Short mmCIF file of C-alpha atoms in Angstrom, two decimals:
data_model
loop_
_atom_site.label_atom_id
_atom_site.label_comp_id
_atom_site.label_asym_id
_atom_site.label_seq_id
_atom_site.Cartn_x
_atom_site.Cartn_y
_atom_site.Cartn_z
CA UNK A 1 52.02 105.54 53.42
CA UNK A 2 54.32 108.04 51.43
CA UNK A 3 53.51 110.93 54.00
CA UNK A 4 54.19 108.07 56.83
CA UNK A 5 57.40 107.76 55.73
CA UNK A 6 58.35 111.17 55.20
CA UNK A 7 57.10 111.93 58.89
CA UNK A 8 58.83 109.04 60.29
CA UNK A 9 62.28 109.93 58.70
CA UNK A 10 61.98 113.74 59.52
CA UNK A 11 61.77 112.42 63.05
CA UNK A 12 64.58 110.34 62.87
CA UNK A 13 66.58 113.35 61.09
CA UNK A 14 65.46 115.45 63.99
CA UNK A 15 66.42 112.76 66.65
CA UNK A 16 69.73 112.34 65.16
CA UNK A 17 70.26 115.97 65.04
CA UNK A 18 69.85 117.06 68.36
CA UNK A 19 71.82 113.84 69.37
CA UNK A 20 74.75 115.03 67.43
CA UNK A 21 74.19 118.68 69.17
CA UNK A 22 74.28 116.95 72.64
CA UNK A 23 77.71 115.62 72.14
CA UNK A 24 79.43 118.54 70.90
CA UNK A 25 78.06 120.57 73.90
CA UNK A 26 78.86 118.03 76.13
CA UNK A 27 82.22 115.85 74.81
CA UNK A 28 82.91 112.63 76.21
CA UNK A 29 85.84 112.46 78.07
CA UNK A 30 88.21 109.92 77.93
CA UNK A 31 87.56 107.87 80.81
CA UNK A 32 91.24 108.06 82.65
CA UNK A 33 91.21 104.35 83.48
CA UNK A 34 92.05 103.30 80.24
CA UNK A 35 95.41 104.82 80.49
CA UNK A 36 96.01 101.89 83.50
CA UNK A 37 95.90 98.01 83.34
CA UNK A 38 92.64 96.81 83.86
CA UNK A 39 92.99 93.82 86.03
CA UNK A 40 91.30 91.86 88.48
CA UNK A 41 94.18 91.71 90.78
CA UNK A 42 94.18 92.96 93.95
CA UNK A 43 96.38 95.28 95.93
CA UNK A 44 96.88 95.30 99.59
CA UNK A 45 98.12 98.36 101.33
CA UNK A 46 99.86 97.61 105.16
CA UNK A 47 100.44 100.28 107.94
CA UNK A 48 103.19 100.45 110.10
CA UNK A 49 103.71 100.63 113.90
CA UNK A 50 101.07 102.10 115.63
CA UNK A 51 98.85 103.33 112.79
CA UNK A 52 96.26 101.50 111.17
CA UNK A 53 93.86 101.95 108.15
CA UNK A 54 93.62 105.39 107.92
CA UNK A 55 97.38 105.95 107.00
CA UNK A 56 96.79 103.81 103.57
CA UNK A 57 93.56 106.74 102.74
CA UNK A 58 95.54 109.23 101.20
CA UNK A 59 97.02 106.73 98.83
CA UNK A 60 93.88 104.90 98.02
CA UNK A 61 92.09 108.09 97.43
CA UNK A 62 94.66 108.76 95.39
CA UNK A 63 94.55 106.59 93.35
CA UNK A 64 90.92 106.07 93.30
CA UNK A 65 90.62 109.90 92.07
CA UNK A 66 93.46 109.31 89.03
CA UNK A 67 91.04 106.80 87.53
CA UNK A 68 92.96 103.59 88.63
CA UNK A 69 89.99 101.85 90.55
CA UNK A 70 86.43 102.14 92.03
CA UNK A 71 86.37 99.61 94.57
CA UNK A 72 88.04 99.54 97.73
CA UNK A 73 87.62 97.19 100.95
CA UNK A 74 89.24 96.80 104.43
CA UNK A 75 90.83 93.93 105.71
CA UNK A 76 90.38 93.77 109.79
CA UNK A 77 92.75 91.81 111.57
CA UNK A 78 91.91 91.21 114.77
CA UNK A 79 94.55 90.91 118.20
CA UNK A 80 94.01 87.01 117.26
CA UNK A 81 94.50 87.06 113.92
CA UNK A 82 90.44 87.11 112.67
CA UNK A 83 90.30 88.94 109.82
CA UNK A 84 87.30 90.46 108.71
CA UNK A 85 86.49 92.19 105.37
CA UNK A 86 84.68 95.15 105.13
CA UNK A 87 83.05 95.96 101.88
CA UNK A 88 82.58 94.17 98.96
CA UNK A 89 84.35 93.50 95.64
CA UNK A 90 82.13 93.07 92.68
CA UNK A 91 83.12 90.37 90.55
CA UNK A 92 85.56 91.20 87.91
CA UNK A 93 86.06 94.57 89.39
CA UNK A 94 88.93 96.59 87.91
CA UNK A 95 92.17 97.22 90.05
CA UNK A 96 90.69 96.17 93.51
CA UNK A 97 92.25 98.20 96.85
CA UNK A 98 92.25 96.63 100.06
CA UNK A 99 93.15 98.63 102.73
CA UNK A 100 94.74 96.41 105.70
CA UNK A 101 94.14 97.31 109.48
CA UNK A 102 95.84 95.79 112.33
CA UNK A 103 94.16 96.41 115.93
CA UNK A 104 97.03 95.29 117.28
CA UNK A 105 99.25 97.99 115.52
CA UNK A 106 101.82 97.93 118.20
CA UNK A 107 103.04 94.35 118.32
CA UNK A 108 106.78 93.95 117.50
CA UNK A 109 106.30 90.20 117.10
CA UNK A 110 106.91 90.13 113.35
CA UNK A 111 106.78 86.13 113.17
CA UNK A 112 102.84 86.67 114.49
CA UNK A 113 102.63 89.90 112.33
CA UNK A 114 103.71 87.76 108.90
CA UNK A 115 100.81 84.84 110.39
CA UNK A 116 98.17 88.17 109.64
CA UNK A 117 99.93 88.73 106.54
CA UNK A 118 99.04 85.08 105.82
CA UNK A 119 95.31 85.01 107.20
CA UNK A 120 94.31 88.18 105.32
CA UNK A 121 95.67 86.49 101.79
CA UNK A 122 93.64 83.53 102.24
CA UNK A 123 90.15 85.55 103.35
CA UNK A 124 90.49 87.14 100.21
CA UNK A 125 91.04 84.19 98.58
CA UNK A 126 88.22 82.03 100.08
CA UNK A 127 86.16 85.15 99.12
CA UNK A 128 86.92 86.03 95.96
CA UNK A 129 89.08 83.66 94.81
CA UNK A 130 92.10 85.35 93.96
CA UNK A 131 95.36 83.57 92.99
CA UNK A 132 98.23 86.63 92.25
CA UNK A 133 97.96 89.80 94.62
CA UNK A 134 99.81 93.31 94.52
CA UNK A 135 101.21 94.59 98.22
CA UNK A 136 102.55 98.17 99.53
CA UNK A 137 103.91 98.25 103.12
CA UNK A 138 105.50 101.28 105.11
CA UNK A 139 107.36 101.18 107.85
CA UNK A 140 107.08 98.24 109.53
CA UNK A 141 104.24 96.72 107.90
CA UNK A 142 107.30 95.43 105.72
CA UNK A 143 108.38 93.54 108.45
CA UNK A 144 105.26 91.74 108.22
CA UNK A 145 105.38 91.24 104.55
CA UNK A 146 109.00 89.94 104.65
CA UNK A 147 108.11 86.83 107.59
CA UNK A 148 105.13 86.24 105.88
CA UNK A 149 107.49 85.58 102.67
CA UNK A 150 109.93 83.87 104.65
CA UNK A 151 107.29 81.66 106.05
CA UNK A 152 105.43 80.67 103.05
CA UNK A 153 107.78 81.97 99.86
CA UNK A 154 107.53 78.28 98.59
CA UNK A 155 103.16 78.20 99.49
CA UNK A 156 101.51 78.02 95.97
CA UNK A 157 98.65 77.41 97.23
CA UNK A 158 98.20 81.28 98.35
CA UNK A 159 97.81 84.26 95.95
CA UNK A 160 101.25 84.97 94.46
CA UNK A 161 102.82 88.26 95.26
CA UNK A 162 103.52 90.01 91.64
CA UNK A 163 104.48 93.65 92.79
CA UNK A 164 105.66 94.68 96.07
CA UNK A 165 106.77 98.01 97.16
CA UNK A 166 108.85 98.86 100.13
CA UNK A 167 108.23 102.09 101.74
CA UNK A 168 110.53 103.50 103.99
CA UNK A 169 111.44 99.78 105.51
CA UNK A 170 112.76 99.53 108.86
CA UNK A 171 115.33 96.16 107.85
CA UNK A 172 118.08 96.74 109.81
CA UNK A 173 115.78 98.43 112.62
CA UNK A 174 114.60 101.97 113.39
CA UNK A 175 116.87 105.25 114.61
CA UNK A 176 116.88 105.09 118.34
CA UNK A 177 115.75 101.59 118.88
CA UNK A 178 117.05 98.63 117.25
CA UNK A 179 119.08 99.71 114.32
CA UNK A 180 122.64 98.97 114.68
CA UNK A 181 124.92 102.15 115.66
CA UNK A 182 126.71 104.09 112.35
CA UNK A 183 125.14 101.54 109.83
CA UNK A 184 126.09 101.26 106.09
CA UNK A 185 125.39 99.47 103.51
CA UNK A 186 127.76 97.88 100.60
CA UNK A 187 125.98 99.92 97.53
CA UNK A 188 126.33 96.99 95.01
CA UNK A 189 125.13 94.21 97.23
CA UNK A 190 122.95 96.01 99.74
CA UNK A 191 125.20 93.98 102.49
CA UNK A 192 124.68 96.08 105.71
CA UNK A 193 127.91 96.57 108.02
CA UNK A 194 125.51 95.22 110.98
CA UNK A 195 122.52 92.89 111.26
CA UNK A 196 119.73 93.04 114.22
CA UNK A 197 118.40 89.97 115.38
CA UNK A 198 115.12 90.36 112.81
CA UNK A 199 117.73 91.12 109.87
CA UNK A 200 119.73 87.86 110.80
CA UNK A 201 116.56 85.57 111.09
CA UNK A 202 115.26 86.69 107.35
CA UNK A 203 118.45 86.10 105.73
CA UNK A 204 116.80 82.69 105.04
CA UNK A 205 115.29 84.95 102.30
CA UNK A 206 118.21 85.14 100.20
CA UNK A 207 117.28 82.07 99.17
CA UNK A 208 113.54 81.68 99.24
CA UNK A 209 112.64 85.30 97.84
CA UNK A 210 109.59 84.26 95.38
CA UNK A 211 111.67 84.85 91.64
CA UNK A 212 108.32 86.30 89.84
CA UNK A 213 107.84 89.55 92.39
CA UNK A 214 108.84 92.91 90.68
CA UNK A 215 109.90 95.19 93.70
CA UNK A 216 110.36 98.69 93.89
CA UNK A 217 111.98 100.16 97.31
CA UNK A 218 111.41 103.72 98.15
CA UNK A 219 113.00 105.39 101.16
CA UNK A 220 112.99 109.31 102.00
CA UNK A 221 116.41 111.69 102.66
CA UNK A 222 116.28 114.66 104.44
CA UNK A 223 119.81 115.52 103.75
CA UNK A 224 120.91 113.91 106.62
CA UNK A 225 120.45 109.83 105.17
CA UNK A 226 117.69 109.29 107.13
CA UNK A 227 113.79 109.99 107.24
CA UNK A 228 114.20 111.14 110.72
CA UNK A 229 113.13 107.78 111.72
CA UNK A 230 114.64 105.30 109.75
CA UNK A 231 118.11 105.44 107.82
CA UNK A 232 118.91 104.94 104.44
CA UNK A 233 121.04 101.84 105.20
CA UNK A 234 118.39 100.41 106.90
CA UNK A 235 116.14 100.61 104.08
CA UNK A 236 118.46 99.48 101.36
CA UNK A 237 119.46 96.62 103.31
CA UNK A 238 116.62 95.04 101.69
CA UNK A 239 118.68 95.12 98.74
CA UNK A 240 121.07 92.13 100.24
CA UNK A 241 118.14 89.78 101.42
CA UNK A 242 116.65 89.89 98.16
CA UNK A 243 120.19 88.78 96.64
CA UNK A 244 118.96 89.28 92.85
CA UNK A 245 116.18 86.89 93.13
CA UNK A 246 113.28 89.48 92.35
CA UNK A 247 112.06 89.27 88.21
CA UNK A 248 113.00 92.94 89.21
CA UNK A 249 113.93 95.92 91.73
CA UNK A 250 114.47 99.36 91.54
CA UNK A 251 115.64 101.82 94.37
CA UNK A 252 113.65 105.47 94.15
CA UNK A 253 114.64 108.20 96.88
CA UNK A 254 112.05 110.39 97.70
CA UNK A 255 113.82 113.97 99.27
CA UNK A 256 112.18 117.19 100.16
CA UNK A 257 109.76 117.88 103.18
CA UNK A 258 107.50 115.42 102.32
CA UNK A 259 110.18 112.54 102.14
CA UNK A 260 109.82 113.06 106.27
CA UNK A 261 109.22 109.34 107.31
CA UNK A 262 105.20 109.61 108.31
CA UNK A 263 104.69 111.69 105.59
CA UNK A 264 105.79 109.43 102.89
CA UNK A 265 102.38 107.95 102.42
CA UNK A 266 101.00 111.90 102.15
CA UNK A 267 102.86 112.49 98.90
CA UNK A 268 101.63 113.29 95.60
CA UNK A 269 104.78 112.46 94.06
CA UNK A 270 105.27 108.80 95.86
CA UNK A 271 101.32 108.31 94.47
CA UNK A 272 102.28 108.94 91.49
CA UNK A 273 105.17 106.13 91.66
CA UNK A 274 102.28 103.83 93.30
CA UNK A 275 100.45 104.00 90.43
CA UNK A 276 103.02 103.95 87.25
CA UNK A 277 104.78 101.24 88.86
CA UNK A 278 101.37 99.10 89.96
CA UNK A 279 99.02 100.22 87.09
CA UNK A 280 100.60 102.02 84.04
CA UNK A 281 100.26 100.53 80.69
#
């Protein structure tokens, strides 16, 4: 029995030996994640004008590769408003993505757009039962987002926006389209010198913007106040219809080559922002 012993422990010695080798040839590395928030809360990335899906990748991929999340999922949204989801997210999955694609990506009709905004909230919902949600927009996808608030601000029965960023929001309109001639804004209130006929109809907002939503509003200067396709004022006219209701907001401008209005979504440093602001501890 004594030599049984003796064998079965110089086994063990030897097992625990050349597990202790293993790990210092092969450290375990910190797994990146846990520098993030680990939540079950989704967040939904929207395109702008006639893009789609595939301008949200570089973000997502992004952020998938700095440890953030490992599940990501499409939201289709059909001409008549049918949404359809494309993967899967596993229950109590960490940081959930959800890429959102419009087929009809160039509609104008931002009442309809903010009625997509709407459906895709409450597929996810009847899904997977989510009751807060995370949302990036460029462009005009922020059109969307901001009828869809000024339509159902006061719904609790949908998930509850808790972050929001603004990307390079078209307001006050676009350069060369529907953006009032030599616009400016007021710098403390955000009050623009014009209004378009979508700025006027979300004032409404000033007094319905949901009070929990932290918002962050990033815009891109090429020296010239603009991001060749959008102006500064336009952008920070969001500022005024938000009229200090968010829990909070914060302006970042985003210059250099990459600040260049379609490349805003391309930009390491603006994924970086994505994730501090969405994710960091």
């Amino acid at each position: 029995m004594t030599k049984f012993i003796k064998f079965t422990l110089t086994i063990f010695i030897a097992f625990l030996l050349t597990f202790i080798y293993g790990l210092a040839a092969n450290p375990v590395h910190a797994d990146l994640s846990n520098k993030y928030i680990h939540s079950t809360t989704p967040t939904l990335f929207f395109h702008g004008y006639g893009s789609g899906a595939h301008a949200e990748e570089y973000m997502v991929n992004g952020i998938m590769k700095a440890g953030v999340s490992k599940t990501v999922i499409t939201a289709d949204v059909a001409g008549d408003g049918t949404v359809t989801l494309k993967g899967n997210i596993p229950h109590n999955a960490v940081n959930p993505l959800v890429m959102v694609n419009f087929n009809d990506n160039h509609s104008t009709n931002y009442e309809l757009q903010g009625q997509w905004v709407k459906n895709v909230l409450e597929e996810l919902q009847a899904k997977y039962h989510f009751k807060k949600v995370n949302i990036e927009a460029h462009s005009m996808g922020n059109m969307a987002v901001m009828y869809f608030l000024l339509a159902n601000a006061g719904n609790h029965n949908l998930p509850q926006i808790q972050k929001q960023v603004a990307m390079a929001g078209t307001f006050d309109g676009a350069i060369g389209w529907n953006e009032p001639a030599n616009l400016t804004v007021n710098k403390k209130t955000g009050k623009p010198s014009a209004m378009n006929d979508s700025y006027q109809k979300l004032l409404p907002l000033r007094h319905r913007y949901p009070k929990q939503i932290k918002l962050m509003n990033i815009y891109g200067d090429l020296k010239d106040s603009n991001d060749s396709q959008v102006s500064n004022a336009s952008c920070l006219s969001l500022k005024y219809l938000i009229n200090n209701r968010a829990r909070s907001y914060r302006e970042v401008k985003i210059t250099g080559p990459n600040a260049k209005h379609e490349l805003l979504h391309h930009n390491p440093q603006v994924n970086k922002i994505l994730i501090s602001f969405f994710w960091r501890k």
